[in-house]
mmCIF file of C-alpha atoms and ligand atoms in Angstrom:
data_model
loop_
_atom_site.group_PDB
_atom_site.id
_atom_site.type_symbol
_atom_site.label_atom_id
_atom_site.label_comp_id
_atom_site.label_asym_id
_atom_site.label_seq_id
_atom_site.Cartn_x
_atom_site.Cartn_y
_atom_site.Cartn_z
ATOM 1 C CA UNK A 1 -18.154 12.014 21.253
ATOM 2 C CA UNK A 2 -15.658 9.144 21.557
ATOM 3 C CA UNK A 3 -14.681 7.562 18.283
ATOM 4 C CA UNK A 4 -14.808 3.922 17.319
ATOM 5 C CA UNK A 5 -11.211 2.689 17.086
ATOM 6 C CA UNK A 6 -10.733 0.886 13.778
ATOM 7 C CA UNK A 7 -8.852 -2.334 14.524
ATOM 8 C CA UNK A 8 -6.488 -2.785 11.584
ATOM 9 C CA UNK A 9 -4.903 -5.853 13.144
ATOM 10 C CA UNK A 10 -8.226 -7.687 13.258
ATOM 11 C CA UNK A 11 -9.227 -6.689 9.714
ATOM 12 C CA UNK A 12 -5.778 -7.678 8.432
ATOM 13 C CA UNK A 13 -5.915 -11.040 10.246
ATOM 14 C CA UNK A 14 -9.228 -11.818 8.524
ATOM 15 C CA UNK A 15 -7.758 -10.987 5.110
ATOM 16 C CA UNK A 16 -4.637 -13.080 5.750
ATOM 17 C CA UNK A 17 -6.772 -16.046 6.769
ATOM 18 C CA UNK A 18 -8.809 -15.750 3.579
ATOM 19 C CA UNK A 19 -5.666 -15.351 1.447
ATOM 20 C CA UNK A 20 -4.162 -18.481 3.072
ATOM 21 C CA UNK A 21 -7.219 -20.543 2.118
ATOM 22 C CA UNK A 22 -7.188 -19.215 -1.457
ATOM 23 C CA UNK A 23 -3.416 -19.772 -1.800
ATOM 24 C CA UNK A 24 -3.926 -23.434 -0.818
ATOM 25 C CA UNK A 25 -6.641 -23.748 -3.517
ATOM 26 C CA UNK A 26 -4.370 -22.064 -6.063
ATOM 27 C CA UNK A 27 -1.461 -24.385 -5.247
ATOM 28 C CA UNK A 28 -3.705 -27.454 -5.506
ATOM 29 C CA UNK A 29 -4.992 -26.304 -8.884
ATOM 30 C CA UNK A 30 -1.679 -25.166 -10.407
ATOM 31 C CA UNK A 31 0.857 -27.445 -8.715
ATOM 32 C CA UNK A 32 2.781 -24.604 -7.067
ATOM 33 C CA UNK A 33 1.921 -21.618 -4.882
ATOM 34 C CA UNK A 34 2.190 -17.934 -5.889
ATOM 35 C CA UNK A 35 5.703 -16.537 -5.349
ATOM 36 C CA UNK A 36 6.876 -13.131 -4.147
ATOM 37 C CA UNK A 37 10.398 -11.902 -4.914
ATOM 38 C CA UNK A 38 12.014 -9.019 -3.056
ATOM 39 C CA UNK A 39 15.065 -7.118 -4.255
ATOM 40 C CA UNK A 40 17.020 -5.394 -1.509
ATOM 41 C CA UNK A 41 20.110 -3.308 -2.281
ATOM 42 C CA UNK A 42 22.539 -2.364 0.489
ATOM 43 C CA UNK A 43 22.299 -2.717 4.249
ATOM 44 C CA UNK A 44 19.674 -0.203 5.392
ATOM 45 C CA UNK A 45 18.552 -1.796 8.708
ATOM 46 C CA UNK A 46 14.914 -0.642 8.437
ATOM 47 C CA UNK A 47 14.634 -2.068 4.907
ATOM 48 C CA UNK A 48 16.021 -5.402 6.113
ATOM 49 C CA UNK A 49 13.356 -5.495 8.845
ATOM 50 C CA UNK A 50 10.540 -4.642 6.370
ATOM 51 C CA UNK A 51 11.701 -7.258 3.876
ATOM 52 C CA UNK A 52 12.044 -9.921 6.580
ATOM 53 C CA UNK A 53 8.473 -9.110 7.675
ATOM 54 C CA UNK A 54 7.210 -9.623 4.106
ATOM 55 C CA UNK A 55 8.937 -13.015 3.825
ATOM 56 C CA UNK A 56 7.576 -14.109 7.197
ATOM 57 C CA UNK A 57 4.053 -13.075 6.198
ATOM 58 C CA UNK A 58 4.372 -14.990 2.905
ATOM 59 C CA UNK A 59 5.402 -18.117 4.809
ATOM 60 C CA UNK A 60 2.371 -17.814 7.091
ATOM 61 C CA UNK A 61 -0.098 -17.897 4.180
ATOM 62 C CA UNK A 62 1.769 -20.429 2.023
ATOM 63 C CA UNK A 63 3.152 -17.976 -0.575
ATOM 64 C CA UNK A 64 6.683 -18.919 -1.679
ATOM 65 C CA UNK A 65 9.190 -16.122 -1.257
ATOM 66 C CA UNK A 66 12.535 -15.391 -2.797
ATOM 67 C CA UNK A 67 14.879 -12.720 -1.455
ATOM 68 C CA UNK A 68 17.570 -11.215 -3.676
ATOM 69 C CA UNK A 69 20.076 -9.238 -1.606
ATOM 70 C CA UNK A 70 22.508 -7.097 -3.586
ATOM 71 C CA UNK A 71 25.575 -5.264 -2.259
ATOM 72 C CA UNK A 72 25.410 -1.504 -1.661
ATOM 73 C CA UNK A 73 27.702 -0.815 -4.630
ATOM 74 C CA UNK A 74 25.424 -2.579 -7.155
ATOM 75 C CA UNK A 75 25.193 -0.591 -10.399
ATOM 76 C CA UNK A 76 21.935 0.523 -12.014
ATOM 77 C CA UNK A 77 22.494 -1.953 -14.866
ATOM 78 C CA UNK A 78 23.077 -4.816 -12.440
ATOM 79 C CA UNK A 79 19.891 -3.927 -10.565
ATOM 80 C CA UNK A 80 17.894 -3.757 -13.810
ATOM 81 C CA UNK A 81 19.355 -7.129 -14.872
ATOM 82 C CA UNK A 82 18.069 -8.748 -11.647
ATOM 83 C CA UNK A 83 14.611 -7.241 -12.216
ATOM 84 C CA UNK A 84 14.615 -8.562 -15.825
ATOM 85 C CA UNK A 85 15.561 -12.031 -14.585
ATOM 86 C CA UNK A 86 12.674 -12.053 -12.094
ATOM 87 C CA UNK A 87 10.283 -10.703 -14.744
ATOM 88 C CA UNK A 88 10.702 -13.924 -16.751
ATOM 89 C CA UNK A 89 10.946 -16.366 -13.825
ATOM 90 C CA UNK A 90 7.715 -18.417 -13.886
ATOM 91 C CA UNK A 91 7.990 -19.143 -10.134
ATOM 92 C CA UNK A 92 7.770 -15.414 -9.395
ATOM 93 C CA UNK A 93 4.263 -13.905 -9.419
ATOM 94 C CA UNK A 94 5.110 -10.608 -7.729
ATOM 95 C CA UNK A 95 8.239 -8.438 -7.459
ATOM 96 C CA UNK A 96 9.101 -5.739 -4.951
ATOM 97 C CA UNK A 97 12.129 -3.500 -5.306
ATOM 98 C CA UNK A 98 12.534 -2.332 -1.719
ATOM 99 C CA UNK A 99 12.844 1.454 -1.490
ATOM 100 C CA UNK A 100 14.818 3.493 -0.748
ATOM 101 C CA UNK A 101 17.732 2.215 -2.833
ATOM 102 C CA UNK A 102 21.232 3.681 -2.235
ATOM 103 C CA UNK A 103 21.653 7.265 -3.488
ATOM 104 C CA UNK A 104 23.648 6.397 -6.610
ATOM 105 C CA UNK A 105 20.709 4.354 -7.936
ATOM 106 C CA UNK A 106 17.455 5.522 -9.544
ATOM 107 C CA UNK A 107 14.710 3.754 -7.567
ATOM 108 C CA UNK A 108 11.886 4.944 -9.844
ATOM 109 C CA UNK A 109 13.671 3.493 -12.881
ATOM 110 C CA UNK A 110 14.079 0.170 -11.091
ATOM 111 C CA UNK A 111 10.426 -0.057 -9.980
ATOM 112 C CA UNK A 112 9.291 0.988 -13.476
ATOM 113 C CA UNK A 113 11.275 -1.926 -14.959
ATOM 114 C CA UNK A 114 9.105 -4.477 -13.144
ATOM 115 C CA UNK A 115 6.703 -6.343 -15.461
ATOM 116 C CA UNK A 116 3.322 -4.623 -14.790
ATOM 117 C CA UNK A 117 1.749 -8.092 -14.369
ATOM 118 C CA UNK A 118 4.144 -8.701 -11.415
ATOM 119 C CA UNK A 119 4.075 -5.135 -10.058
ATOM 120 C CA UNK A 120 2.512 -5.907 -6.655
ATOM 121 C CA UNK A 121 3.529 -2.455 -5.363
ATOM 122 C CA UNK A 122 1.519 -0.784 -8.150
ATOM 123 C CA UNK A 123 4.400 1.568 -8.931
ATOM 124 C CA UNK A 124 4.830 1.070 -12.684
ATOM 125 C CA UNK A 125 3.484 3.832 -14.932
ATOM 126 C CA UNK A 126 1.215 1.192 -16.512
ATOM 127 C CA UNK A 127 -0.543 0.304 -13.262
ATOM 128 C CA UNK A 128 -0.598 3.929 -12.067
ATOM 129 C CA UNK A 129 -2.242 4.885 -15.396
ATOM 130 C CA UNK A 130 -4.791 2.062 -15.224
ATOM 131 C CA UNK A 131 -5.755 3.201 -11.729
ATOM 132 C CA UNK A 132 -6.292 6.801 -12.836
ATOM 133 C CA UNK A 133 -8.448 5.552 -15.710
ATOM 134 C CA UNK A 134 -10.481 3.387 -13.299
ATOM 135 C CA UNK A 135 -9.390 0.197 -15.060
ATOM 136 C CA UNK A 136 -8.251 -3.083 -13.571
ATOM 137 C CA UNK A 137 -4.595 -3.331 -12.544
ATOM 138 C CA UNK A 138 -2.367 -3.880 -9.538
ATOM 139 C CA UNK A 139 -2.679 -1.136 -6.915
ATOM 140 C CA UNK A 140 -0.221 -0.249 -4.165
ATOM 141 C CA UNK A 141 -1.008 -2.192 -0.979
ATOM 142 C CA UNK A 142 -1.279 0.647 1.555
ATOM 143 C CA UNK A 143 -3.987 2.558 -0.390
ATOM 144 C CA UNK A 144 -5.935 -0.698 -0.823
ATOM 145 C CA UNK A 145 -5.662 -1.161 2.944
ATOM 146 C CA UNK A 146 -7.078 2.336 3.526
ATOM 147 C CA UNK A 147 -10.158 1.505 1.437
ATOM 148 C CA UNK A 148 -10.631 -1.846 3.233
ATOM 149 C CA UNK A 149 -10.560 -0.069 6.609
ATOM 150 C CA UNK A 150 -13.147 2.481 5.441
ATOM 151 C CA UNK A 151 -15.327 -0.441 4.353
ATOM 152 C CA UNK A 152 -14.746 -2.248 7.664
ATOM 153 C CA UNK A 153 -16.097 0.722 9.638
ATOM 154 C CA UNK A 154 -19.055 1.240 7.255
ATOM 155 C CA UNK A 155 -18.044 4.717 6.139
ATOM 156 C CA UNK A 156 -20.211 5.820 3.228
ATOM 157 C CA UNK A 157 -18.020 7.126 0.414
ATOM 158 C CA UNK A 158 -20.472 7.950 -2.358
ATOM 159 C CA UNK A 159 -20.895 11.723 -2.449
ATOM 160 C CA UNK A 160 -18.770 12.152 0.705
ATOM 161 C CA UNK A 161 -16.051 14.798 0.789
ATOM 162 C CA UNK A 162 -12.765 12.926 1.171
ATOM 163 C CA UNK A 163 -9.633 14.915 1.942
ATOM 164 C CA UNK A 164 -6.265 13.232 1.381
ATOM 165 C CA UNK A 165 -3.284 14.995 2.928
ATOM 166 C CA UNK A 166 -0.189 13.932 0.941
ATOM 167 C CA UNK A 167 0.306 13.332 -2.775
ATOM 168 C CA UNK A 168 3.035 10.685 -2.997
ATOM 169 C CA UNK A 169 2.964 8.121 -5.804
ATOM 170 C CA UNK A 170 2.975 5.350 -3.196
ATOM 171 C CA UNK A 171 0.126 6.548 -0.969
ATOM 172 C CA UNK A 172 -1.574 9.923 -1.513
ATOM 173 C CA UNK A 173 -2.251 9.762 -5.262
ATOM 174 C CA UNK A 174 -3.477 6.150 -5.360
ATOM 175 C CA UNK A 175 -5.670 6.691 -2.272
ATOM 176 C CA UNK A 176 -7.236 9.701 -4.015
ATOM 177 C CA UNK A 177 -7.859 7.671 -7.199
ATOM 178 C CA UNK A 178 -9.456 4.808 -5.240
ATOM 179 C CA UNK A 179 -11.717 7.218 -3.338
ATOM 180 C CA UNK A 180 -12.751 8.860 -6.604
ATOM 181 C CA UNK A 181 -13.556 5.403 -8.002
ATOM 182 C CA UNK A 182 -15.887 4.994 -4.996
ATOM 183 C CA UNK A 183 -17.642 8.233 -6.030
ATOM 184 C CA UNK A 184 -16.282 10.380 -3.205
ATOM 185 C CA UNK A 185 -15.584 14.043 -3.928
ATOM 186 C CA UNK A 186 -11.843 14.173 -3.412
ATOM 187 C CA UNK A 187 -9.515 16.997 -2.393
ATOM 188 C CA UNK A 188 -5.774 16.300 -2.344
ATOM 189 C CA UNK A 189 -3.634 18.489 -0.064
ATOM 190 C CA UNK A 190 0.139 18.881 0.016
ATOM 191 C CA UNK A 191 2.861 21.099 1.429
ATOM 192 C CA UNK A 192 1.700 24.145 -0.591
ATOM 193 C CA UNK A 193 -1.993 23.856 0.312
ATOM 194 C CA UNK A 194 -3.391 27.094 1.713
ATOM 195 C CA UNK A 195 -5.235 26.840 5.036
ATOM 196 C CA UNK A 196 -4.864 23.088 5.468
ATOM 197 C CA UNK A 197 -6.897 23.223 8.689
ATOM 198 C CA UNK A 198 -9.969 24.656 6.930
ATOM 199 C CA UNK A 199 -9.782 22.083 4.121
ATOM 200 C CA UNK A 200 -9.430 19.239 6.641
ATOM 201 C CA UNK A 201 -12.399 20.550 8.647
ATOM 202 C CA UNK A 202 -14.600 20.148 5.558
ATOM 203 C CA UNK A 203 -13.806 16.427 5.304
ATOM 204 C CA UNK A 204 -16.284 13.618 5.935
ATOM 205 C CA UNK A 205 -13.334 11.282 5.401
ATOM 206 C CA UNK A 206 -9.798 12.393 6.189
ATOM 207 C CA UNK A 207 -6.760 10.372 5.126
ATOM 208 C CA UNK A 208 -3.405 11.629 6.431
ATOM 209 C CA UNK A 209 -0.286 10.394 4.593
ATOM 210 C CA UNK A 210 2.301 13.057 5.296
ATOM 211 C CA UNK A 211 5.121 11.772 7.469
ATOM 212 C CA UNK A 212 4.890 14.633 10.032
ATOM 213 C CA UNK A 213 4.106 13.574 13.601
ATOM 214 C CA UNK A 214 0.679 14.822 14.743
ATOM 215 C CA UNK A 215 0.393 17.418 11.954
ATOM 216 C CA UNK A 216 -3.388 16.980 11.921
ATOM 217 C CA UNK A 217 -4.682 18.279 15.243
ATOM 218 C CA UNK A 218 -8.067 17.650 16.850
ATOM 219 C CA UNK A 219 -9.457 21.063 15.830
ATOM 220 C CA UNK A 220 -8.857 20.121 12.156
ATOM 221 C CA UNK A 221 -11.359 17.237 12.397
ATOM 222 C CA UNK A 222 -15.027 17.729 11.591
ATOM 223 C CA UNK A 223 -17.391 16.218 14.207
ATOM 224 C CA UNK A 224 -18.376 12.755 12.999
ATOM 225 C CA UNK A 225 -15.639 12.361 10.376
ATOM 226 C CA UNK A 226 -13.796 9.099 9.709
ATOM 227 C CA UNK A 227 -10.031 9.503 10.086
ATOM 228 C CA UNK A 228 -7.458 7.155 8.567
ATOM 229 C CA UNK A 229 -3.897 7.825 9.693
ATOM 230 C CA UNK A 230 -1.282 6.337 7.346
ATOM 231 C CA UNK A 231 1.648 8.112 9.028
ATOM 232 C CA UNK A 232 4.373 6.138 10.764
ATOM 233 C CA UNK A 233 6.784 8.469 12.518
ATOM 234 C CA UNK A 234 9.454 7.296 14.925
ATOM 235 C CA UNK A 235 9.735 9.850 17.745
ATOM 236 C CA UNK A 236 11.029 9.937 21.321
ATOM 237 C CA UNK A 237 7.450 8.993 22.341
ATOM 238 C CA UNK A 238 7.614 5.891 20.114
ATOM 239 C CA UNK A 239 5.768 5.310 16.848
ATOM 240 C CA UNK A 240 3.174 8.041 16.213
ATOM 241 C CA UNK A 241 0.926 8.900 13.315
ATOM 242 C CA UNK A 242 0.299 12.095 11.347
ATOM 243 C CA UNK A 243 -2.847 12.726 13.434
ATOM 244 C CA UNK A 244 -3.026 13.791 17.068
ATOM 245 C CA UNK A 245 -4.940 10.645 18.016
ATOM 246 C CA UNK A 246 -6.222 11.591 21.499
ATOM 247 C CA UNK A 247 -7.750 14.924 20.437
ATOM 248 C CA UNK A 248 -8.982 13.690 17.072
ATOM 249 C CA UNK A 249 -10.727 10.721 18.721
ATOM 250 C CA UNK A 250 -12.882 13.203 20.682
ATOM 251 C CA UNK A 251 -14.402 14.501 17.441
ATOM 252 C CA UNK A 252 -14.206 11.674 14.919
ATOM 253 C CA UNK A 253 -16.846 8.986 14.398
ATOM 254 C CA UNK A 254 -14.132 6.414 13.710
ATOM 255 C CA UNK A 255 -10.326 6.596 13.684
ATOM 256 C CA UNK A 256 -7.331 4.313 13.117
ATOM 257 C CA UNK A 257 -4.674 4.032 15.829
ATOM 258 C CA UNK A 258 -0.921 4.061 15.151
ATOM 259 C CA UNK A 259 0.334 1.396 15.478
ATOM 260 C CA UNK A 260 -2.399 -1.142 14.772
ATOM 261 C CA UNK A 261 -4.343 0.696 12.042
ATOM 262 C CA UNK A 262 -3.102 0.985 8.466
ATOM 263 C CA UNK A 263 0.279 -0.694 9.149
ATOM 264 C CA UNK A 264 -0.987 -4.287 9.464
ATOM 265 C CA UNK A 265 -3.186 -3.795 6.381
ATOM 266 C CA UNK A 266 -0.235 -3.085 4.098
ATOM 267 C CA UNK A 267 1.259 -6.573 4.351
ATOM 268 C CA UNK A 268 -2.173 -8.229 4.184
ATOM 269 C CA UNK A 269 -2.977 -6.399 0.933
ATOM 270 C CA UNK A 270 0.481 -7.172 -0.476
ATOM 271 C CA UNK A 271 -0.232 -10.882 0.055
ATOM 272 C CA UNK A 272 -3.593 -10.502 -1.653
ATOM 273 C CA UNK A 273 -1.938 -8.625 -4.540
ATOM 274 C CA UNK A 274 0.565 -11.475 -4.984
ATOM 275 C CA UNK A 275 -2.257 -14.009 -5.148
ATOM 276 C CA UNK A 276 -4.188 -11.830 -7.641
ATOM 277 C CA UNK A 277 -1.061 -11.434 -9.791
ATOM 278 C CA UNK A 278 -0.504 -15.219 -9.791
ATOM 279 C CA UNK A 279 -4.129 -15.797 -10.819
ATOM 280 C CA UNK A 280 -3.929 -13.309 -13.698
ATOM 281 C CA UNK A 281 -0.663 -14.843 -14.917
ATOM 282 C CA UNK A 282 -2.162 -18.353 -14.745
ATOM 283 C CA UNK A 283 -5.148 -17.198 -16.817
ATOM 284 C CA UNK A 284 -2.836 -15.485 -19.319
ATOM 285 C CA UNK A 285 -0.670 -18.601 -19.539
ATOM 286 C CA UNK A 286 -3.649 -20.907 -20.138
ATOM 287 C CA UNK A 287 -5.222 -18.615 -22.711
ATOM 288 C CA UNK A 288 -1.863 -18.362 -24.527
ATOM 289 C CA UNK A 289 -1.866 -22.176 -24.764
ATOM 290 C CA UNK A 290 -5.506 -22.192 -25.903
ATOM 291 C CA UNK A 291 -6.733 -23.787 -22.662
ATOM 292 C CA UNK A 292 -9.810 -22.827 -20.672
ATOM 293 C CA UNK A 293 -9.878 -19.290 -19.332
ATOM 294 C CA UNK A 294 -11.551 -18.466 -16.052
ATOM 295 C CA UNK A 295 -13.933 -15.540 -16.290
ATOM 296 C CA UNK A 296 -14.047 -12.599 -13.806
HETATM 297 P P1 NAP B 1 6.196 11.246 1.138
HETATM 298 O O1 NAP B 1 6.535 10.610 -0.147
HETATM 299 O O2 NAP B 1 7.260 11.940 1.932
HETATM 300 O O3 NAP B 1 5.004 12.286 0.865
HETATM 301 C C1 NAP B 1 4.554 13.136 1.875
HETATM 302 C C2 NAP B 1 3.478 14.038 1.344
HETATM 303 O O4 NAP B 1 3.050 14.902 2.395
HETATM 304 C C3 NAP B 1 3.945 14.949 0.195
HETATM 305 O O5 NAP B 1 2.964 14.958 -0.820
HETATM 306 C C4 NAP B 1 4.079 16.312 0.857
HETATM 307 O O6 NAP B 1 3.757 17.412 0.018
HETATM 308 C C5 NAP B 1 3.044 16.246 1.945
HETATM 309 N N1 NAP B 1 3.361 17.146 3.045
HETATM 310 C C6 NAP B 1 4.547 17.281 3.699
HETATM 311 N N2 NAP B 1 4.454 18.240 4.641
HETATM 312 C C7 NAP B 1 3.191 18.724 4.577
HETATM 313 C C8 NAP B 1 2.492 19.730 5.283
HETATM 314 N N3 NAP B 1 3.066 20.427 6.279
HETATM 315 N N4 NAP B 1 1.209 19.961 4.958
HETATM 316 C C9 NAP B 1 0.597 19.266 3.970
HETATM 317 N N5 NAP B 1 1.215 18.291 3.273
HETATM 318 C C10 NAP B 1 2.505 18.031 3.566
HETATM 319 O O7 NAP B 1 5.563 10.191 2.158
HETATM 320 P P2 NAP B 1 4.711 8.833 1.877
HETATM 321 O O8 NAP B 1 5.594 7.785 1.333
HETATM 322 O O9 NAP B 1 3.442 9.154 1.176
HETATM 323 O O10 NAP B 1 4.382 8.433 3.379
HETATM 324 C C11 NAP B 1 3.593 9.261 4.211
HETATM 325 C C12 NAP B 1 3.545 8.675 5.612
HETATM 326 O O11 NAP B 1 2.937 7.390 5.537
HETATM 327 C C13 NAP B 1 4.925 8.424 6.241
HETATM 328 O O12 NAP B 1 4.815 8.621 7.638
HETATM 329 C C14 NAP B 1 5.190 6.963 5.961
HETATM 330 O O13 NAP B 1 6.059 6.373 6.921
HETATM 331 C C15 NAP B 1 3.794 6.403 6.095
HETATM 332 N N6 NAP B 1 3.580 5.146 5.369
HETATM 333 C C16 NAP B 1 2.988 4.162 6.054
HETATM 334 C C17 NAP B 1 2.730 2.961 5.439
HETATM 335 C C18 NAP B 1 2.046 1.899 6.236
HETATM 336 O O14 NAP B 1 2.128 0.751 5.877
HETATM 337 N N7 NAP B 1 1.341 2.273 7.297
HETATM 338 C C19 NAP B 1 3.077 2.764 4.099
HETATM 339 C C20 NAP B 1 3.659 3.818 3.389
HETATM 340 C C21 NAP B 1 3.898 5.016 4.038
HETATM 341 P P3 NAP B 1 4.632 17.819 -1.299
HETATM 342 O O15 NAP B 1 4.249 16.817 -2.348
HETATM 343 O O16 NAP B 1 4.176 19.181 -1.603
HETATM 344 O O17 NAP B 1 6.071 17.703 -0.884
#
């Protein structure tokens, strides 16, 4: 059986096009577009590339973007002061503190200081808690992208056994919560899981978010499963995922490639999150002034 290759680039392009149209409507209605602020501390080259990519993507859909670059010796208090400033800036709808921050700083404390209404990375305890309770809030972009890809390839989730390998706050845990909200039966695996291969083989839907090149081998895939590979590992063979793509594609019904699967979805969903955050803030602002409030 040869799997359907899930084209993340195409799905992401569709979402970006839709976001661009809705951003134009938002700007016409409110007089200014949504705005995304990034906070980058130090000179980590990969972080600079990621942040530049986010700004470029904002420009392409009409979202305003603001980059705050801080020197590598910035103190925790200085970092928190920048976050506080952005929290009250009305031109800023969404804030990203680019991780990792230099070792002397506490990245979790910085991301937790973001106003939950502007937390487009979904990393504040407020948004993480809302997600676990199945309530509305901002959710990390990569997990949202995983769910969109499952939808795009018509994978039934209700009652399906979904196995998530990885339990990070950024990917594994929110993916598991979103799958549970779709009524999947969810198993979360991690580095202490016993007999990972057997657990994976019982999955109708397998999401790998580990950061270990080709950890999930073809024999760990159940025939007909849908496989979403979040992993992005730089190796001598180039960028590879957490799944051994060639072997897994022989058994899966549908599978994401790396690159070209989850990666492009992350930025698309970040743009959508920024638009959603701007909309919620506009509604909150109007209702605070006693103006009309949009429902839904
Ligand atoms: P992370 O914070 O390092 O978490 C990795 C998780 O994998 C941990 O929960 C860890 O278990 C588990 N793990 C490690 N070795 C394992 C093993 N041998 N068997 C089972 N589980 C194991 O990583 P992350 O931030 O979630 O990222 C995961 C991958 O996704 C990375 O390759 C990253 O580059 C990629 N990523 C891609 C995107 C994208 O846009 N495509 C976005 C974010 C991340 P413990 O908790 O027990 O340590």
